[in-house]
Amino acid sequence: MLGTVVGEAVLRITPPYGGVIVVVLGGLFYFRLVPRVASRLGNSPDRVRLRDVVSPRQRKQFLAGLVILALMESWPSLELARYVSSLAYLTHTMVIELVAVPLLLLGTPNWLWHKLTETPFVDALVSLLTSPILTTILYSTVFTLSMLAIIVQAQATSLVVYVYLQVVFVIAGVLMWIPALRLNPGTRKLSTGGRVFYLFAQSLLPSFPAIVLIFAHHSFYPIFATNVHLIFGISEIADQQLAGGISKVIDFGILWTVAIAIMNRAQKQEDLGADPEPITWLDVEREFKRAHKGTST
């Protein structure tokens, strides 16, 4: 009964409340918080414009990530992922974690990360949560748990659970990408080889749940069983198999492409005689603060 009602309802266009909330929150963060924090830095004027502290490329990356995230939280992506299809559910999750999140991170200036994490407690917490081994475990765990039937059913029947799950996806994506993009403050960052190996690990470890979907001979998700046939005319088994296969194509395609891009960029920097893994003054300053804290205690 629930499946049929939801399946018919998803065909109707609904207001993009989730997308509007994402755009409003993202806009307040980027166009209000970033200039305000910049105005409180040393030797900064009282009034700072966003274009003075963020490059055009960063603005494009952030806005692209914000638009993609807003689309994922609007009709029809939201309804398809919540009620209709295993494939839509996994694609929705992976687009958020592997596309929207890294674009948002790349669009945020490094000095802001350093400023927001400068207190000793926050610095220690971020350093712990972004250690490569822990982020690999957390990312794989979140991906695996999100595919459990009880989680899928709960997010479909409870808006609160769905919202919490989206927040968890974003946090897991942020923690996973910080080491890969060398955004963690300080000098203890992954080398080029370490980043490539790290990204390969992120693509391989979550593969096991996807393999289960590919070779499953029964439906894991009752909420999708009726609706996927009603909307797309295919069985839930076929939908699960497509979900498992295509999710790995997306996973491998994005993470391996980024890994190859990192290697190519490092090689080009070496050919030009430049340091492929530069350390900024902000990183050195953070290490000085950590060392001072260690000696004072």
XYZ file of C-alpha atoms in Angstrom:
297
model
C 0.000 0.000 0.000
C 2.736 2.458 1.006
C 4.825 1.585 -2.028
C 1.980 2.218 -4.456
C 1.001 5.539 -2.923
C 4.575 6.784 -2.822
C 5.235 5.575 -6.343
C 2.316 7.590 -7.697
C 3.234 10.616 -5.594
C 6.788 10.748 -6.919
C 5.453 11.446 -10.406
C 4.131 14.807 -9.198
C 6.513 17.760 -9.120
C 7.017 19.000 -5.554
C 8.563 22.267 -4.308
C 12.359 21.939 -3.853
C 12.385 22.683 -0.129
C 15.577 20.725 0.475
C 17.376 22.418 -2.395
C 16.317 25.860 -1.196
C 17.606 25.113 2.316
C 20.943 23.939 0.883
C 21.310 27.085 -1.243
C 20.387 29.410 1.641
C 22.778 27.764 4.111
C 25.556 27.556 1.540
C 25.030 31.166 0.502
C 25.124 32.409 4.089
C 28.340 30.461 4.714
C 30.111 31.600 1.568
C 28.881 35.134 1.033
C 28.489 36.165 4.686
C 30.759 34.079 6.900
C 33.820 33.997 4.627
C 34.100 37.803 4.194
C 33.320 38.351 7.891
C 36.103 35.997 8.998
C 38.469 37.619 6.476
C 37.723 41.084 7.903
C 38.896 39.915 11.332
C 42.292 38.758 10.110
C 45.344 40.896 10.780
C 45.749 44.041 8.630
C 42.370 43.498 6.966
C 39.966 46.368 6.254
C 36.677 46.522 8.090
C 34.747 45.761 4.913
C 35.936 42.777 2.857
C 34.346 41.591 -0.369
C 34.233 37.908 -1.272
C 36.099 38.457 -4.542
C 38.979 39.995 -2.604
C 39.639 36.822 -0.573
C 38.420 34.010 -2.858
C 39.713 33.353 -6.378
C 37.317 33.145 -9.362
C 38.144 29.445 -9.735
C 37.260 28.780 -6.100
C 33.957 30.625 -6.482
C 33.069 28.519 -9.525
C 33.977 25.291 -7.712
C 31.960 26.158 -4.631
C 28.915 27.283 -6.592
C 29.076 24.144 -8.760
C 29.175 21.963 -5.654
C 26.314 23.907 -4.091
C 24.139 23.577 -7.202
C 24.803 19.828 -7.459
C 23.996 19.334 -3.769
C 20.809 21.383 -4.128
C 19.719 19.306 -7.126
C 20.313 16.094 -5.167
C 18.003 17.380 -2.423
C 15.220 18.403 -4.817
C 12.620 16.681 -6.990
C 13.022 14.228 -8.648
C 16.408 13.125 -7.254
C 15.229 13.188 -3.647
C 12.026 11.222 -4.255
C 13.695 8.655 -6.485
C 16.439 8.046 -3.935
C 14.118 7.830 -0.935
C 11.253 5.784 -2.298
C 11.816 4.290 -5.733
C 15.173 2.807 -6.704
C 18.297 1.220 -5.250
C 20.230 2.662 -8.176
C 18.896 6.163 -7.494
C 19.660 5.784 -3.781
C 23.298 4.789 -4.300
C 23.849 7.298 -7.103
C 22.382 10.032 -4.917
C 24.751 9.119 -2.088
C 27.850 8.919 -4.272
C 27.181 12.173 -6.113
C 26.977 13.951 -2.766
C 30.130 12.353 -1.337
C 32.278 12.160 -4.463
C 31.192 15.199 -6.500
C 29.440 17.884 -4.454
C 31.600 17.624 -1.325
C 35.041 17.883 -3.010
C 33.862 20.829 -5.109
C 32.659 22.614 -1.964
C 35.974 21.886 -0.255
C 38.057 23.090 -3.202
C 35.962 26.241 -3.340
C 36.658 27.085 0.303
C 39.919 29.055 0.822
C 42.686 27.353 2.808
C 43.087 30.278 5.174
C 39.500 29.761 6.327
C 40.203 26.110 7.220
C 43.211 27.236 9.249
C 41.219 29.962 10.990
C 38.267 27.721 11.870
C 40.547 24.977 13.259
C 43.112 27.094 15.089
C 41.910 26.401 18.645
C 43.857 23.496 20.219
C 40.793 21.311 20.819
C 39.423 21.694 17.284
C 42.909 21.246 15.831
C 43.424 18.002 17.761
C 39.963 16.721 16.816
C 40.426 17.488 13.107
C 43.900 15.913 13.128
C 42.439 12.748 14.642
C 39.396 12.502 12.387
C 41.368 13.175 9.204
C 44.090 10.598 9.790
C 44.093 8.410 6.651
C 43.461 5.127 8.458
C 40.542 6.471 10.504
C 38.924 8.269 7.568
C 39.158 5.088 5.500
C 37.407 3.143 8.252
C 34.763 5.830 8.779
C 34.009 6.273 5.085
C 33.735 2.521 4.463
C 31.568 2.079 7.563
C 29.171 4.875 6.613
C 28.850 3.534 3.068
C 28.194 -0.004 4.292
C 25.693 0.999 6.980
C 23.813 3.239 4.553
C 23.050 0.161 2.437
C 21.456 -1.802 5.268
C 17.764 -2.497 4.683
C 16.767 -1.017 8.044
C 18.524 2.284 7.225
C 17.027 2.496 3.742
C 13.549 1.819 5.136
C 13.993 4.332 7.972
C 15.104 7.182 5.680
C 12.094 6.527 3.439
C 9.554 6.629 6.265
C 11.059 9.366 8.442
C 12.135 12.808 7.237
C 14.229 13.263 10.389
C 16.207 10.092 9.664
C 16.647 11.178 6.064
C 18.026 14.595 7.066
C 20.412 13.053 9.596
C 21.588 10.589 6.955
C 22.328 13.399 4.492
C 24.356 15.206 7.141
C 26.310 12.015 7.841
C 27.005 11.585 4.107
C 28.376 15.122 3.873
C 30.535 14.743 6.991
C 31.893 11.378 5.816
C 32.691 12.882 2.432
C 34.439 15.890 3.992
C 36.596 13.727 6.252
C 37.472 11.381 3.389
C 38.482 14.150 0.974
C 40.523 16.312 3.362
C 43.627 14.035 3.303
C 43.275 13.386 -0.435
C 43.158 17.122 -1.244
C 45.840 17.989 1.367
C 43.485 20.367 3.168
C 44.401 19.297 6.703
C 46.302 22.148 8.397
C 49.978 21.525 9.230
C 52.949 19.915 7.539
C 51.947 16.302 8.166
C 50.216 15.675 4.855
C 50.137 12.701 2.525
C 52.767 12.559 -0.213
C 51.758 12.164 -3.858
C 52.174 8.386 -3.644
C 50.312 8.313 -0.342
C 47.392 10.250 -1.797
C 47.153 7.921 -4.794
C 47.225 4.807 -2.593
C 44.696 6.410 -0.237
C 42.242 7.094 -3.079
C 42.639 3.566 -4.427
C 41.807 2.257 -0.941
C 38.640 4.384 -0.810
C 37.509 2.896 -4.112
C 38.198 -0.723 -3.176
C 37.045 -1.148 0.419
C 33.356 -0.165 -0.088
C 33.189 -2.584 -3.045
C 32.024 -5.558 -0.997
C 28.467 -4.293 -0.302
C 28.118 -3.427 -3.994
C 29.202 -6.958 -4.943
C 26.480 -8.321 -2.657
C 23.894 -6.309 -4.591
C 25.224 -7.512 -7.942
C 24.937 -11.202 -7.066
C 21.829 -11.066 -4.845
C 18.881 -13.222 -5.925
C 16.252 -11.612 -3.687
C 15.123 -8.092 -2.841
C 16.747 -6.388 0.158
C 14.607 -3.247 0.114
C 10.799 -3.685 0.316
C 10.250 0.062 -0.063
C 11.720 -0.098 -3.583
C 10.241 -3.423 -4.714
C 6.893 -2.051 -5.930
C 7.870 1.491 -6.802
C 10.787 0.714 -9.110
C 8.540 -1.481 -11.241
C 5.768 1.120 -11.201
C 8.051 3.971 -12.283
C 10.694 2.290 -14.465
C 9.121 -1.056 -15.320
C 12.004 -3.194 -14.040
C 12.254 -5.636 -11.153
C 13.876 -4.799 -7.839
C 16.469 -7.537 -8.459
C 17.517 -5.909 -11.730
C 17.534 -2.519 -10.012
C 19.801 -3.839 -7.239
C 22.190 -5.377 -9.740
C 22.363 -2.131 -11.691
C 22.910 -0.242 -8.441
C 25.853 -2.439 -7.472
C 27.475 -2.301 -10.897
C 26.980 1.361 -11.708
C 27.968 2.481 -8.200
C 31.360 0.850 -8.686
C 31.751 2.464 -12.107
C 31.065 5.853 -10.514
C 33.322 5.089 -7.553
C 36.265 3.852 -9.603
C 35.770 6.467 -12.303
C 35.879 9.469 -9.972
C 38.493 8.331 -7.444
C 40.869 6.824 -9.978
C 40.558 9.878 -12.226
C 41.481 12.128 -9.306
C 44.410 9.828 -8.421
C 45.724 9.944 -11.996
C 45.297 13.735 -12.063
C 47.331 14.008 -8.854
C 50.148 11.933 -10.352
C 50.143 13.923 -13.598
C 50.176 17.234 -11.761
C 53.058 16.116 -9.550
C 55.026 14.978 -12.604
C 54.473 18.323 -14.336
C 55.633 20.189 -11.233
C 58.780 18.075 -11.052
C 59.468 18.645 -14.749
C 59.270 22.397 -14.108
C 61.604 22.075 -11.127
C 58.877 23.018 -8.645
C 57.914 21.273 -5.438
C 54.914 18.989 -6.172
C 53.986 19.005 -2.478
C 54.475 22.612 -1.301
C 54.121 23.592 2.333
C 52.613 27.022 3.003
C 53.395 29.418 5.804
C 50.000 28.633 7.304
C 51.067 24.991 7.625
C 54.348 25.943 9.271
C 52.555 28.344 11.618
C 50.192 25.556 12.687
C 53.147 23.283 13.505
C 54.717 26.068 15.588
C 51.491 26.384 17.574
C 51.359 22.620 18.134
C 54.977 22.550 19.235
C 54.399 25.473 21.602
C 51.373 23.757 23.080
C 53.428 20.576 23.566
C 56.250 22.361 25.360
C 53.895 24.403 27.543
C 52.160 21.264 28.811
